[in-house]
Amino acid sequence: MIKDRPAMVNYLYDLVERIGNCTYATLHLEYLEKYVDIHFVQWLVWLFTPIIIVFVFPFVLFILFFLSALFVRAYRYRYRLREAYNRDVWDGARNTLATAWDALGWLWHGYEIVGLENIPESKEGGALIVFYHGAIPIDYYYILAKAILIKKRCIRSVGDHFLFKIPGWNLLMDVCHVFSGSFQLCVQYLKEGHLVALAPGGVLEAQFGDEDYRLVWGKRIGFAKVAIEAQVPIIPVFTQNLREAFRSVKTGRRWLRKVYEKTRLPVVPIYGGFPVKMRTYVGTPIPYDPNITPEELAKKTAEAIEKMILTYQRLPGSIFKALTDRVYEKPKLKNI
């Protein structure tokens, strides 16, 4: 005990020392030291901590979703049940969540959106927004936040079936207008003048896409049929460095692909959470053409997004260079 220290500080030091001695004796660490090199263990912890962190970040993102869902539930109980289904009441919840996610995008990714004017105003009717699906579509959450805060429009989006099986998420899905995506429902919303967003690649593209940014659409043309039936334009969207923020593990993909085909569940591990520069580009709308076939429209949409990738994305993607984009970015990226 040191006399120069205040009595309370001496007490705390003494308490910590007693706890340490008690823990040492209780866990019998003196025996552990005989068989384990403590310094080697500390080195292993130091070595693997970065690896552990990049796999923990996706779980942190899911925690943020659960917090969002918890907020929505608390918001519902804040008002009476009848009031909870009033449009203005839920607008307040959506604006609160949009503000939080917009702040997260600005802080963590220096997020920007270019071409927001290509998304029509509410009086201009509906449109189908088609975007590239990252390992985690975090860019879409930022796009939705911008649409709510700036355009004053909430985008209805098509979500995979597994999202509705996650406990506690159903109310959040309802408030954010996420639906399972039947053909009839998509057409109905578009004809009613709403914005609908979807990623043709879906979970397949999320899990098995890579830093080369190749579209994993296969022969999926359902979105084109929807746009033609509803007689609305298609708006192509791409986000720069999306695959550098979160990536899916490449090891064992053949086996995991077989598991996915049987279960239709996201089985590929995801890592990341890197604070890379992210910028969304909203392309020029592809107008409705009564003479075009679904196959031709799907191809035209894919070509529009591929052109955006070649124009705005460094290929193959680099996490390190995407991080440096936060500080300095060349006027025009070159595909290297």
Short mmCIF file of C-alpha atoms in Angstrom, two decimals, residues 3-240:
data_model
loop_
_atom_site.label_atom_id
_atom_site.label_comp_id
_atom_site.label_asym_id
_atom_site.label_seq_id
_atom_site.Cartn_x
_atom_site.Cartn_y
_atom_site.Cartn_z
CA LYS A 3 0.87 6.30 1.37
CA ASP A 4 0.88 8.98 -1.36
CA ARG A 5 -2.26 7.54 -2.94
CA PRO A 6 -5.75 8.44 -1.71
CA ALA A 7 -7.33 5.87 0.59
CA MET A 8 -9.99 4.92 -1.99
CA VAL A 9 -7.37 4.26 -4.69
CA ASN A 10 -5.34 2.10 -2.28
CA TYR A 11 -8.49 0.19 -1.43
CA LEU A 12 -9.25 -0.47 -5.12
CA TYR A 13 -5.70 -1.63 -5.79
CA ASP A 14 -5.87 -3.95 -2.78
CA LEU A 15 -9.26 -5.29 -3.92
CA VAL A 16 -8.01 -6.03 -7.44
CA GLU A 17 -4.94 -7.79 -6.04
CA ARG A 18 -7.08 -9.95 -3.76
CA ILE A 19 -9.42 -10.88 -6.63
CA GLY A 20 -6.41 -11.78 -8.77
CA ASN A 21 -4.91 -13.96 -6.06
CA CYS A 22 -8.27 -15.61 -5.40
CA THR A 23 -8.79 -16.32 -9.12
CA TYR A 24 -5.28 -17.70 -9.44
CA ALA A 25 -5.85 -20.08 -6.54
CA THR A 26 -9.42 -21.02 -7.50
CA LEU A 27 -8.55 -21.91 -11.10
CA HIS A 28 -5.31 -23.60 -10.03
CA LEU A 29 -3.35 -21.61 -12.60
CA GLU A 30 -0.10 -22.67 -10.96
CA TYR A 31 -0.67 -26.12 -12.45
CA LEU A 32 -1.59 -24.64 -15.83
CA GLU A 33 1.69 -22.73 -15.94
CA LYS A 34 3.60 -25.99 -15.63
CA TYR A 35 2.14 -27.38 -18.85
CA VAL A 36 1.22 -24.29 -20.91
CA ASP A 37 3.45 -21.49 -22.06
CA ILE A 38 1.42 -18.43 -21.08
CA HIS A 39 3.46 -16.15 -23.31
CA PHE A 40 2.82 -18.46 -26.28
CA VAL A 41 -0.91 -18.38 -25.57
CA GLN A 42 -0.81 -14.58 -25.43
CA TRP A 43 0.99 -14.55 -28.78
CA LEU A 44 -1.65 -16.83 -30.30
CA VAL A 45 -4.40 -14.54 -29.02
CA TRP A 46 -2.63 -11.53 -30.54
CA LEU A 47 -2.16 -13.41 -33.83
CA PHE A 48 -5.73 -14.60 -34.27
CA THR A 49 -7.59 -11.57 -32.86
CA PRO A 50 -7.86 -9.79 -36.28
CA ILE A 51 -9.23 -12.98 -37.86
CA ILE A 52 -11.79 -13.38 -35.10
CA ILE A 53 -12.84 -9.75 -35.39
CA VAL A 54 -13.66 -9.92 -39.13
CA PHE A 55 -15.96 -12.88 -38.48
CA VAL A 56 -17.57 -11.13 -35.50
CA PHE A 57 -18.52 -7.98 -37.45
CA PRO A 58 -21.31 -9.69 -39.45
CA PHE A 59 -22.84 -10.80 -36.14
CA VAL A 60 -22.62 -7.20 -34.93
CA LEU A 61 -24.63 -6.18 -37.99
CA PHE A 62 -27.28 -8.78 -37.17
CA ILE A 63 -27.37 -7.41 -33.62
CA LEU A 64 -28.11 -3.99 -35.12
CA PHE A 65 -31.01 -5.57 -37.01
CA PHE A 66 -32.33 -7.12 -33.81
CA LEU A 67 -32.01 -3.74 -32.09
CA SER A 68 -33.98 -2.22 -34.98
CA ALA A 69 -36.63 -4.91 -34.56
CA LEU A 70 -36.68 -4.31 -30.80
CA PHE A 71 -37.10 -0.58 -31.40
CA VAL A 72 -40.07 -1.19 -33.70
CA ARG A 73 -41.72 -3.43 -31.11
CA ALA A 74 -41.13 -0.85 -28.39
CA TYR A 75 -42.53 1.78 -30.73
CA ARG A 76 -45.67 -0.29 -31.21
CA TYR A 77 -46.20 -0.66 -27.47
CA ARG A 78 -45.55 3.05 -27.01
CA TYR A 79 -48.76 3.67 -28.92
CA ARG A 80 -51.97 1.81 -28.63
CA LEU A 81 -52.65 -1.05 -30.99
CA ARG A 82 -55.06 0.90 -33.18
CA GLU A 83 -52.67 3.82 -33.50
CA ALA A 84 -49.79 1.47 -34.34
CA TYR A 85 -51.34 0.69 -37.69
CA ASN A 86 -51.81 4.33 -38.55
CA ARG A 87 -49.53 5.29 -41.45
CA ASP A 88 -48.22 8.46 -39.79
CA VAL A 89 -47.22 6.58 -36.65
CA TRP A 90 -45.13 4.05 -38.57
CA ASP A 91 -43.61 6.86 -40.62
CA GLY A 92 -42.09 8.12 -37.39
CA ALA A 93 -40.50 4.73 -36.72
CA ARG A 94 -39.20 4.47 -40.28
CA ASN A 95 -37.70 7.95 -40.17
CA THR A 96 -35.97 7.20 -36.87
CA LEU A 97 -34.44 3.98 -38.20
CA ALA A 98 -33.53 5.67 -41.49
CA THR A 99 -31.70 8.43 -39.63
CA ALA A 100 -29.75 5.87 -37.58
CA TRP A 101 -28.75 3.78 -40.62
CA ASP A 102 -27.89 6.88 -42.64
CA ALA A 103 -25.58 8.02 -39.83
CA LEU A 104 -23.98 4.58 -39.71
CA GLY A 105 -23.34 4.66 -43.47
CA TRP A 106 -21.78 8.11 -43.30
CA LEU A 107 -19.61 7.26 -40.30
CA TRP A 108 -18.45 3.74 -41.19
CA HIS A 109 -18.35 3.84 -44.98
CA GLY A 110 -18.30 7.52 -45.92
CA TYR A 111 -21.42 6.55 -47.83
CA GLU A 112 -22.60 8.60 -50.81
CA ILE A 113 -25.30 8.12 -53.41
CA VAL A 114 -25.02 9.44 -56.97
CA GLY A 115 -28.05 9.75 -59.25
CA LEU A 116 -30.75 9.80 -56.58
CA GLU A 117 -32.71 12.06 -58.92
CA ASN A 118 -33.23 9.00 -61.16
CA ILE A 119 -35.58 7.59 -58.54
CA PRO A 120 -39.01 9.06 -59.38
CA GLU A 121 -41.00 11.24 -57.02
CA SER A 122 -44.18 9.80 -55.54
CA LYS A 123 -46.37 11.65 -58.04
CA GLU A 124 -44.38 10.13 -60.93
CA GLY A 125 -45.53 6.59 -60.18
CA GLY A 126 -43.78 3.30 -59.58
CA ALA A 127 -40.48 1.86 -60.75
CA LEU A 128 -38.59 -1.40 -60.34
CA ILE A 129 -35.14 -0.95 -58.76
CA VAL A 130 -32.73 -3.76 -59.68
CA PHE A 131 -29.43 -4.00 -57.82
CA TYR A 132 -26.35 -6.20 -57.45
CA HIS A 133 -26.50 -8.34 -54.29
CA GLY A 134 -23.43 -8.20 -52.04
CA ALA A 135 -22.50 -10.79 -49.41
CA ILE A 136 -24.62 -8.63 -47.11
CA PRO A 137 -26.78 -6.07 -48.94
CA ILE A 138 -25.83 -3.30 -46.53
CA ASP A 139 -25.88 -0.82 -49.40
CA TYR A 140 -29.61 -1.36 -49.83
CA TYR A 141 -30.23 -0.30 -46.22
CA TYR A 142 -28.40 2.94 -46.92
CA ILE A 143 -30.32 3.43 -50.19
CA LEU A 144 -33.60 2.88 -48.36
CA ALA A 145 -32.58 5.39 -45.69
CA LYS A 146 -31.77 8.02 -48.34
CA ALA A 147 -35.07 7.39 -50.13
CA ILE A 148 -37.02 7.83 -46.89
CA LEU A 149 -35.15 10.92 -45.71
CA ILE A 150 -34.66 12.74 -49.03
CA LYS A 151 -37.26 11.43 -51.48
CA LYS A 152 -39.86 10.87 -48.74
CA ARG A 153 -40.60 7.46 -50.25
CA CYS A 154 -40.33 4.02 -48.66
CA ILE A 155 -39.14 1.36 -51.08
CA ARG A 156 -40.88 -2.00 -50.95
CA SER A 157 -38.32 -4.77 -51.31
CA VAL A 158 -38.36 -8.46 -52.10
CA GLY A 159 -36.76 -10.53 -49.34
CA ASP A 160 -35.80 -14.19 -49.22
CA HIS A 161 -38.13 -16.56 -47.36
CA PHE A 162 -35.60 -17.30 -44.61
CA LEU A 163 -35.75 -13.67 -43.41
CA PHE A 164 -39.33 -14.17 -42.27
CA LYS A 165 -38.31 -17.21 -40.20
CA ILE A 166 -35.91 -15.23 -38.00
CA PRO A 167 -37.53 -14.71 -34.57
CA GLY A 168 -38.54 -11.13 -33.87
CA TRP A 169 -38.06 -9.85 -37.42
CA ASN A 170 -41.62 -10.10 -38.76
CA LEU A 171 -42.75 -6.73 -37.46
CA LEU A 172 -39.56 -5.07 -38.73
CA MET A 173 -40.17 -6.62 -42.16
CA ASP A 174 -43.72 -5.24 -42.17
CA VAL A 175 -42.66 -1.74 -41.13
CA CYS A 176 -39.90 -1.65 -43.77
CA HIS A 177 -42.24 -3.12 -46.41
CA VAL A 178 -40.21 -6.27 -47.08
CA PHE A 179 -42.30 -9.02 -48.66
CA SER A 180 -41.70 -12.52 -50.01
CA GLY A 181 -41.98 -11.41 -53.63
CA SER A 182 -44.76 -13.19 -55.51
CA PHE A 183 -45.25 -12.11 -59.12
CA GLN A 184 -48.78 -10.86 -58.51
CA LEU A 185 -47.83 -8.83 -55.43
CA CYS A 186 -44.89 -7.17 -57.19
CA VAL A 187 -47.10 -6.15 -60.10
CA GLN A 188 -49.81 -4.91 -57.75
CA TYR A 189 -47.44 -2.65 -55.79
CA LEU A 190 -45.92 -1.24 -58.96
CA LYS A 191 -49.32 -0.50 -60.51
CA GLU A 192 -50.28 1.26 -57.28
CA GLY A 193 -47.35 3.61 -57.85
CA HIS A 194 -44.90 2.18 -55.30
CA LEU A 195 -41.17 1.63 -55.69
CA VAL A 196 -40.12 -2.03 -55.58
CA ALA A 197 -36.51 -3.17 -55.21
CA LEU A 198 -35.04 -6.61 -55.82
CA ALA A 199 -31.76 -8.34 -56.61
CA PRO A 200 -32.20 -11.02 -59.30
CA GLY A 201 -29.12 -12.85 -58.00
CA GLY A 202 -30.61 -13.08 -54.52
CA VAL A 203 -28.99 -15.26 -51.86
CA LEU A 204 -27.20 -17.24 -54.58
CA GLU A 205 -25.32 -14.14 -55.72
CA ALA A 206 -24.72 -13.07 -52.13
CA GLN A 207 -23.03 -16.34 -51.19
CA PHE A 208 -21.22 -17.32 -54.37
CA GLY A 209 -20.32 -13.96 -55.91
CA ASP A 210 -16.78 -12.66 -55.47
CA GLU A 211 -14.51 -9.65 -55.91
CA ASP A 212 -14.76 -9.99 -59.72
CA TYR A 213 -18.36 -8.74 -59.46
CA ARG A 214 -19.79 -11.13 -62.05
CA LEU A 215 -23.57 -11.26 -62.04
CA VAL A 216 -24.93 -14.58 -60.80
CA TRP A 217 -28.39 -14.36 -62.33
CA GLY A 218 -28.50 -17.48 -64.45
CA LYS A 219 -31.70 -17.44 -66.51
CA ARG A 220 -33.73 -15.46 -64.01
CA ILE A 221 -36.07 -13.17 -65.93
CA GLY A 222 -39.00 -12.93 -63.51
CA PHE A 223 -38.16 -9.33 -62.63
CA ALA A 224 -38.37 -8.40 -66.33
CA LYS A 225 -41.80 -10.02 -66.61
CA VAL A 226 -42.92 -8.00 -63.59
CA ALA A 227 -41.73 -4.70 -65.10
CA ILE A 228 -43.42 -5.43 -68.44
CA GLU A 229 -46.68 -6.50 -66.82
CA ALA A 230 -46.75 -3.41 -64.57
CA GLN A 231 -45.55 -1.15 -67.42
CA VAL A 232 -42.91 0.56 -65.29
CA PRO A 233 -39.24 1.47 -65.90
CA ILE A 234 -36.33 -0.50 -64.45
CA ILE A 235 -33.69 1.45 -62.53
CA PRO A 236 -30.26 -0.29 -62.45
CA VAL A 237 -28.25 0.26 -59.26
CA PHE A 238 -24.70 -0.65 -58.27
CA THR A 239 -22.60 0.14 -55.19
CA GLN A 240 -18.84 0.58 -55.45
#
